[in-house]
Short mmCIF file of C-alpha atoms in Angstrom, two decimals:
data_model
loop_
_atom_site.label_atom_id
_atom_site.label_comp_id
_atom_site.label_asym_id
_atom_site.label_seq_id
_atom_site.Cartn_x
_atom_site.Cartn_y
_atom_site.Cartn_z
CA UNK A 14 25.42 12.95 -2.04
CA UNK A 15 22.59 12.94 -4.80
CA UNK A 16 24.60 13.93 -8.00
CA UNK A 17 25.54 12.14 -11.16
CA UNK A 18 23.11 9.43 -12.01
CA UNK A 19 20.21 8.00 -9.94
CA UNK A 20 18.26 5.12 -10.82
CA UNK A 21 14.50 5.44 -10.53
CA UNK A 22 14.50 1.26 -9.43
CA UNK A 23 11.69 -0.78 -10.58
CA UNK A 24 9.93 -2.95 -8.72
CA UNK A 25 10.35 -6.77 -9.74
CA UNK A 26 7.44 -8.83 -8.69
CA UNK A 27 6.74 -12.75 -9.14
CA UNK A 28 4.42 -14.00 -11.93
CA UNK A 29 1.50 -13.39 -9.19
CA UNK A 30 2.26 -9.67 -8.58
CA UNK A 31 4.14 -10.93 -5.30
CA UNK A 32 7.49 -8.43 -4.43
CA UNK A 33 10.55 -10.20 -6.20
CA UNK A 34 13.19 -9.98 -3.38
CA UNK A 35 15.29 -12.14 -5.28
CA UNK A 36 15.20 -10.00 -8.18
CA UNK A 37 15.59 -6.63 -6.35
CA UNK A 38 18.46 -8.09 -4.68
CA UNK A 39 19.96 -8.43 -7.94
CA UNK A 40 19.19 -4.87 -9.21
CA UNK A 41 20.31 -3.27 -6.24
CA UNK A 42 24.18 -4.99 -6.68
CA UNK A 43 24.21 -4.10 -10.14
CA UNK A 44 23.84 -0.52 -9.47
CA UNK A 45 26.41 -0.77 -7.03
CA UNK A 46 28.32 -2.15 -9.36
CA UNK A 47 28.15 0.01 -11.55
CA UNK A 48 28.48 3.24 -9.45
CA UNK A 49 25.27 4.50 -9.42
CA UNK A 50 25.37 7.39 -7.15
CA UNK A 51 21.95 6.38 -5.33
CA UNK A 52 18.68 4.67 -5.84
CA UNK A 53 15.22 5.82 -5.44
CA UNK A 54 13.16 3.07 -4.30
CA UNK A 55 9.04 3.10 -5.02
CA UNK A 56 8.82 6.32 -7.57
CA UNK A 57 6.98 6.43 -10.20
CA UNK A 58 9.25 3.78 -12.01
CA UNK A 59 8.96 1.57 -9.12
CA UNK A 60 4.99 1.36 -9.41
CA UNK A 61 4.55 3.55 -6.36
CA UNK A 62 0.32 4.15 -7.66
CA UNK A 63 -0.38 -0.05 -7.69
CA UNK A 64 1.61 -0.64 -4.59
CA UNK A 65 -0.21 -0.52 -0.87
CA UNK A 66 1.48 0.80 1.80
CA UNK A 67 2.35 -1.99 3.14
CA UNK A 68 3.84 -3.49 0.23
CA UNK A 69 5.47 0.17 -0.25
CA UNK A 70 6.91 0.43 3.34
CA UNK A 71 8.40 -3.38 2.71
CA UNK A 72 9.91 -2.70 -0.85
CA UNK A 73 11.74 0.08 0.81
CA UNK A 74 12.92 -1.39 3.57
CA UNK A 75 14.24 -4.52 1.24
CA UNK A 76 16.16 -1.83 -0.76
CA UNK A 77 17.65 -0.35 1.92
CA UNK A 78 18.36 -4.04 3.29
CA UNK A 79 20.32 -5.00 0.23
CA UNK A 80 21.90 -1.63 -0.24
CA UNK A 81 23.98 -2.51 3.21
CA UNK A 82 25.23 0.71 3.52
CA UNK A 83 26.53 0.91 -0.39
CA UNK A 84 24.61 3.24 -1.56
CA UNK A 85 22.43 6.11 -0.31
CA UNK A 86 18.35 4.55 -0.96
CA UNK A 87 16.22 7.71 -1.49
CA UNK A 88 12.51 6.67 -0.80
CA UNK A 89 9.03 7.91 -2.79
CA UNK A 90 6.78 8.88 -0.39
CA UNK A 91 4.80 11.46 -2.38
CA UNK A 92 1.31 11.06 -1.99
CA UNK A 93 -2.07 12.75 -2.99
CA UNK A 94 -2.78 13.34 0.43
CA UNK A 95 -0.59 15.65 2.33
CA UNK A 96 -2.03 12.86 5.76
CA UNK A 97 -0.81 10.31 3.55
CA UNK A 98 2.35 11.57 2.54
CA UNK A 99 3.72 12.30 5.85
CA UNK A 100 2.44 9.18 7.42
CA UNK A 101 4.89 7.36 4.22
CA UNK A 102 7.43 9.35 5.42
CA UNK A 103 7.35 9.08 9.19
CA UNK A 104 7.79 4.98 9.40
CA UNK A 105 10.87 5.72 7.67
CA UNK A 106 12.26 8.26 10.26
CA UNK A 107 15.64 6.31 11.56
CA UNK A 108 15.42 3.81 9.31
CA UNK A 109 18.79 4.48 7.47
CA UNK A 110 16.56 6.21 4.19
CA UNK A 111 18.74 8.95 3.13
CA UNK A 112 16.01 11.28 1.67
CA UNK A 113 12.12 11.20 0.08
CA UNK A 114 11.07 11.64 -3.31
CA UNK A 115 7.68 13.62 -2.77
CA UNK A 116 5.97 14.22 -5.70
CA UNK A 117 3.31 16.86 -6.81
CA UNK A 118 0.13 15.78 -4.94
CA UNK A 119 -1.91 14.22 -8.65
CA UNK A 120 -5.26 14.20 -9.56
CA UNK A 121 -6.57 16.99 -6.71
CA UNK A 122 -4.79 19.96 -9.17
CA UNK A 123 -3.95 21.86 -6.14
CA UNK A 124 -3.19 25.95 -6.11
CA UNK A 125 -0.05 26.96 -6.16
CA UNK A 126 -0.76 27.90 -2.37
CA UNK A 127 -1.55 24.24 -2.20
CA UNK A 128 0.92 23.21 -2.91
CA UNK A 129 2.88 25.22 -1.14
CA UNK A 130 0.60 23.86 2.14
CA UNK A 131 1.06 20.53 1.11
CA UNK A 132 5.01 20.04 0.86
CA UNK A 133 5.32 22.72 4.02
CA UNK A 134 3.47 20.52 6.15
CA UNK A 135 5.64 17.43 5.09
CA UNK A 136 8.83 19.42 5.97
CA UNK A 137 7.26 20.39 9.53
CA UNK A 138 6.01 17.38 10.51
CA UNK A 139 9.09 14.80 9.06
CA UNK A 140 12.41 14.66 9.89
CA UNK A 141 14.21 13.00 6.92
CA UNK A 142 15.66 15.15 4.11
CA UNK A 143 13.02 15.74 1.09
CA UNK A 144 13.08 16.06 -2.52
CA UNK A 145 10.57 17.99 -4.75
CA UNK A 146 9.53 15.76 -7.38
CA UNK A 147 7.65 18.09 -10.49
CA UNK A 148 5.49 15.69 -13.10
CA UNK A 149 2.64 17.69 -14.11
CA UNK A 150 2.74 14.89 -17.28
CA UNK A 151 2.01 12.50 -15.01
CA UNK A 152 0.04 14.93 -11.70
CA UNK A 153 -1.74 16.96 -13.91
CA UNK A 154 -0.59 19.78 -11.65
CA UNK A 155 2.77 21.97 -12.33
CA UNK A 156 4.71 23.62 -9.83
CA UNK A 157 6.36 26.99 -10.28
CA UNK A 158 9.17 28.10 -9.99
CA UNK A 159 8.25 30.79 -7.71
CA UNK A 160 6.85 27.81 -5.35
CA UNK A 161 10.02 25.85 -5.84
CA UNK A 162 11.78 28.95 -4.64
CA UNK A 163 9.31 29.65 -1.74
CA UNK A 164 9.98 25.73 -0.32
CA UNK A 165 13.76 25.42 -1.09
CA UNK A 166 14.01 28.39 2.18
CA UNK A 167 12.56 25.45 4.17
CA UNK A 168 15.05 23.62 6.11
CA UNK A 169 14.39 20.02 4.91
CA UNK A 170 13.38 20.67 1.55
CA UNK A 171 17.03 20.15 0.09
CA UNK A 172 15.92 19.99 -3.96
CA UNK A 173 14.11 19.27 -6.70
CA UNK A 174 13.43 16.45 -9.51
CA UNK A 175 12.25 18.74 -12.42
CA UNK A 176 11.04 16.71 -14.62
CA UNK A 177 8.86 19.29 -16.95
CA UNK A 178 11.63 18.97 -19.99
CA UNK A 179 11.66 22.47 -19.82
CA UNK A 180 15.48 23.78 -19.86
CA UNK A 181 14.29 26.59 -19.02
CA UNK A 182 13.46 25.89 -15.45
CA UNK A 183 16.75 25.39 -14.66
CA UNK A 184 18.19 29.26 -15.07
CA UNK A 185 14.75 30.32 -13.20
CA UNK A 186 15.06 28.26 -10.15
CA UNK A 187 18.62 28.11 -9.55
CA UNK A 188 19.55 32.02 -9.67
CA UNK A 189 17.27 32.88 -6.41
CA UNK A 190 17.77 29.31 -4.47
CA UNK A 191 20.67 28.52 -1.78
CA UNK A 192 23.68 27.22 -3.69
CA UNK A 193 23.63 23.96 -2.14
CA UNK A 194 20.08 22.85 -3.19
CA UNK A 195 19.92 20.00 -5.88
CA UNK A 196 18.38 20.81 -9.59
CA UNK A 197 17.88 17.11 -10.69
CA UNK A 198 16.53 16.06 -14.11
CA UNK A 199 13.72 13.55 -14.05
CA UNK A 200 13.90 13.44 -18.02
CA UNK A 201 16.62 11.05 -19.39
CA UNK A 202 15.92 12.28 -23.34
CA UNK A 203 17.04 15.90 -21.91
CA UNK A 204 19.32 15.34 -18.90
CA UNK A 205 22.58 16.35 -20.52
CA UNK A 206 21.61 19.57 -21.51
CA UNK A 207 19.94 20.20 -18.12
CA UNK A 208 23.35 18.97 -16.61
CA UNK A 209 25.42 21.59 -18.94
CA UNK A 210 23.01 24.30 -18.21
CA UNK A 211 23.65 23.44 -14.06
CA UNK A 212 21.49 20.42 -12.94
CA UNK A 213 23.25 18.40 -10.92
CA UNK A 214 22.39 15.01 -12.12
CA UNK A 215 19.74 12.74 -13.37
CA UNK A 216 16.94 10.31 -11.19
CA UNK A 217 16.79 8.06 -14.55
CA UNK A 218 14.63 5.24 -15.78
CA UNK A 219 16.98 4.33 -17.99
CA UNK A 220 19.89 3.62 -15.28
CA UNK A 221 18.04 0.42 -14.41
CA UNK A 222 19.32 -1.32 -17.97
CA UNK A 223 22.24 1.14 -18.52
CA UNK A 224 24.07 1.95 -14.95
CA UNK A 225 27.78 2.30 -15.91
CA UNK A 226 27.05 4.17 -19.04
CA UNK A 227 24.31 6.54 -17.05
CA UNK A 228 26.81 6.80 -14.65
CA UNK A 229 30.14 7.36 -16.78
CA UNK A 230 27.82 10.19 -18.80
CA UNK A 231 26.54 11.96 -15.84
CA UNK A 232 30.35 11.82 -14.02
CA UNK A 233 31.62 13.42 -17.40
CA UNK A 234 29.26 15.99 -17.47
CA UNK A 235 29.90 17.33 -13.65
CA UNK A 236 33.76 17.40 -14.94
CA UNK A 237 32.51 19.46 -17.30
CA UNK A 238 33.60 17.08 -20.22
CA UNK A 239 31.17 17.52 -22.66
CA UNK A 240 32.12 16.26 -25.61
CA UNK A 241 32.91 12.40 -24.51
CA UNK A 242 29.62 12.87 -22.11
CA UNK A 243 27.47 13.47 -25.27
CA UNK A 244 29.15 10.15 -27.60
CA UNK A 245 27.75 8.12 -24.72
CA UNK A 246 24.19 10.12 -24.75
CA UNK A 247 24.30 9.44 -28.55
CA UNK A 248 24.84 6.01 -27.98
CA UNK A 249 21.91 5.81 -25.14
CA UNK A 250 19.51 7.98 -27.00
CA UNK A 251 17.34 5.29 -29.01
CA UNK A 252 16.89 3.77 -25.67
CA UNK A 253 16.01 7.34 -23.95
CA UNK A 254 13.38 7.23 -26.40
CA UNK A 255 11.73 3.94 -26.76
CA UNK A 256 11.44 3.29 -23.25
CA UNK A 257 8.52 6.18 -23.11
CA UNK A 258 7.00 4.77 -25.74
CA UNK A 259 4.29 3.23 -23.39
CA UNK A 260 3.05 4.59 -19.99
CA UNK A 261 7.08 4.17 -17.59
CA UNK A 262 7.15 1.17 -16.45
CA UNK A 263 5.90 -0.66 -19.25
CA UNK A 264 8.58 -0.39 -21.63
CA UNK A 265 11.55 -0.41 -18.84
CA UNK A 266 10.38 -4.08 -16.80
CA UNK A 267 10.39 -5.47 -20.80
CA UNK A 268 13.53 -4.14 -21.62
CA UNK A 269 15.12 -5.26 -17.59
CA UNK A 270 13.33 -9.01 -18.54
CA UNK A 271 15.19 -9.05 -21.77
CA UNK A 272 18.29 -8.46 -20.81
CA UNK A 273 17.92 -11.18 -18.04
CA UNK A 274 17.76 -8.56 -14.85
CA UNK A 275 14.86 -10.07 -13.43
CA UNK A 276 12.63 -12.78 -13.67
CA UNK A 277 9.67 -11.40 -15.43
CA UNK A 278 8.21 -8.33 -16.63
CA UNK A 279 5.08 -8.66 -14.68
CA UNK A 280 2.87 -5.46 -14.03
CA UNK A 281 -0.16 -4.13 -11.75
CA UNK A 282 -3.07 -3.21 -13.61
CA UNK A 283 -3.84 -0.71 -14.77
CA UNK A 284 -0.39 -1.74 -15.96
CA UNK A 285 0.04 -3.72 -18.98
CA UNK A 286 2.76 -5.73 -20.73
CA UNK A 287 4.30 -3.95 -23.43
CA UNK A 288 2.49 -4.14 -26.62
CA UNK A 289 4.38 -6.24 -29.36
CA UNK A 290 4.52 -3.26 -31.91
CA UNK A 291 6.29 -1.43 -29.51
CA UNK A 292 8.40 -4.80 -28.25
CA UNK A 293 10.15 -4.98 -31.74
CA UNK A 294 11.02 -0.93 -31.78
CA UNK A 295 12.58 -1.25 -28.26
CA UNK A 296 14.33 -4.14 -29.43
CA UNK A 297 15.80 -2.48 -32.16
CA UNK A 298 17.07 0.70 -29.96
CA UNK A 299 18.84 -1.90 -27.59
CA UNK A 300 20.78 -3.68 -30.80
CA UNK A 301 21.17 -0.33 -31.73
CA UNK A 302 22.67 0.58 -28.64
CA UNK A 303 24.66 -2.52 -28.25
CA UNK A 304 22.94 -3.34 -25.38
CA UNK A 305 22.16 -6.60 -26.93
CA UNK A 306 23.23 -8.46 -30.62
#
């Protein structure tokens, strides 16, 4: 169910930081569309720090409300508080939410015991199927392997978003895990290679601009075709690029705004629009792409 390409959605919002159902009405049909394979709804891409849990409960919800059954909605429900984290999770228990995105508790630096605690106490106490989410870019905090392959014997915990850039990961996780449980990039610059060294797919910030070509490269690449899966990462590259130029989601709600996806790029703060320097080199990997003329 969670192979191939899946979009890390954005969150539109209205000019006064309001939730954009309008707009994420829009982005949701596009991706199914375009055959996105599912869509994780309030990640790190879809503002999941600025957002309170009300908002983050209703943004969900609205996904899964659009979605209509189309496509599986994976929610983020990671939190820096293991209380927190499993509260998230719970008011989504029969809700339709096909899995959580539960991210490496930030800021605390946990032990690797902690950790352990922490996602171990989510799987006891939730019912809905959960996915590892590994950031220490972002959490300050990385998760081992050897952790990884401590939780994946848990009965919920059904995979991990591995989003270190580290290939190497892959080999180290996968040889001592069940063969069912999903090795997922969470780094679009590197996901083919982690797809032709066994990942099964991609959650992708750049899906939310590119869908059919995300999705045409990552269905190549689990057909083990290569060759025609890397002239469309060659093509999507200057985009992989530019759109971590800036803190994710800067770049990407510019870049969606652009190309007419939604109705403005507006941020929370800390968030800020995307500086103009790195407007015009964005705008040159898009013509560059042929995203735009």
């Amino acid at each position: 169910m969670f192979k191939g390409s899946i979009v890390a959605i954005i969150t539109p919002m209205t000019e006064k930081g309001k939730i954009c159902r309008n707009s994420l009405k829009k982005l949701v049909q596009y991706h199914i569309k375009n055959h996105t394979t599912a869509i994780v709804s309030v990640g790190t891409t879809g503002e999941s720090a600025t957002l309170n849990q009300e908002e983050h409960n209703y943004t969900i919800l609205s996904t899964l409300e659009f979605a209509d059954g189309k496509i599986p909605i994976i929610a983020g429900t990671g939190a820096n508080s293991t209380y927190e984290a499993i509260t998230l999770t719970k008011k989504l228990e029969n809700s339709g939410i096909r899995g959580c995105l539960s991210v490496v508790p930030y800021y605390n630096k946990p032990t690797q015991n902690g950790l352990y605690q922490h996602f171990k106490s989510i799987s006891e106490n939730t019912n809905i199927p959960q996915i590892l989410y590994n950031v220490p870019s972002r959490t300050g905090c990385d998760m081992l392997p050897e952790t990884v392959i401590k939780l994946s014997k848990l009965n919920n915990i059904i995979g991990i978003k591995e989003a270190t850039g580290d290939l190497t990961r892959i080999h180290q996780i996968k040889q001592y895990v069940k063969k069912n449980f999903l090795i997922i990039s969470g780094d679009d610059t590197t996901a083919l290679d982690f797809m032709q060294l066994g990942g099964d797919g991609v959650i992708s910030v750049t899906a939310n601009i590119a869908a059919q070509e995300m999705s045409q490269m990552c269905l190549l690449a689990l057909q083990n075709d290569f060759i025609n899966a890397r002239i469309i990462n060659k093509k999507l590259m200057p985009i992989h690029q530019a759109l971590f130029l800036e803190s994710n989601p800067i770049p990407i709600k510019w870049a969606a705004f652009k190309l007419g996806m939604i109705n403005n790029d507006t941020l929370r703060l800390p968030l800020t629009t995307l500086s103009y320097t790195t407007q015009k080199i964005l705008q040159k990997a898009l013509i560059k792409s042929k995203m735009i003329s």
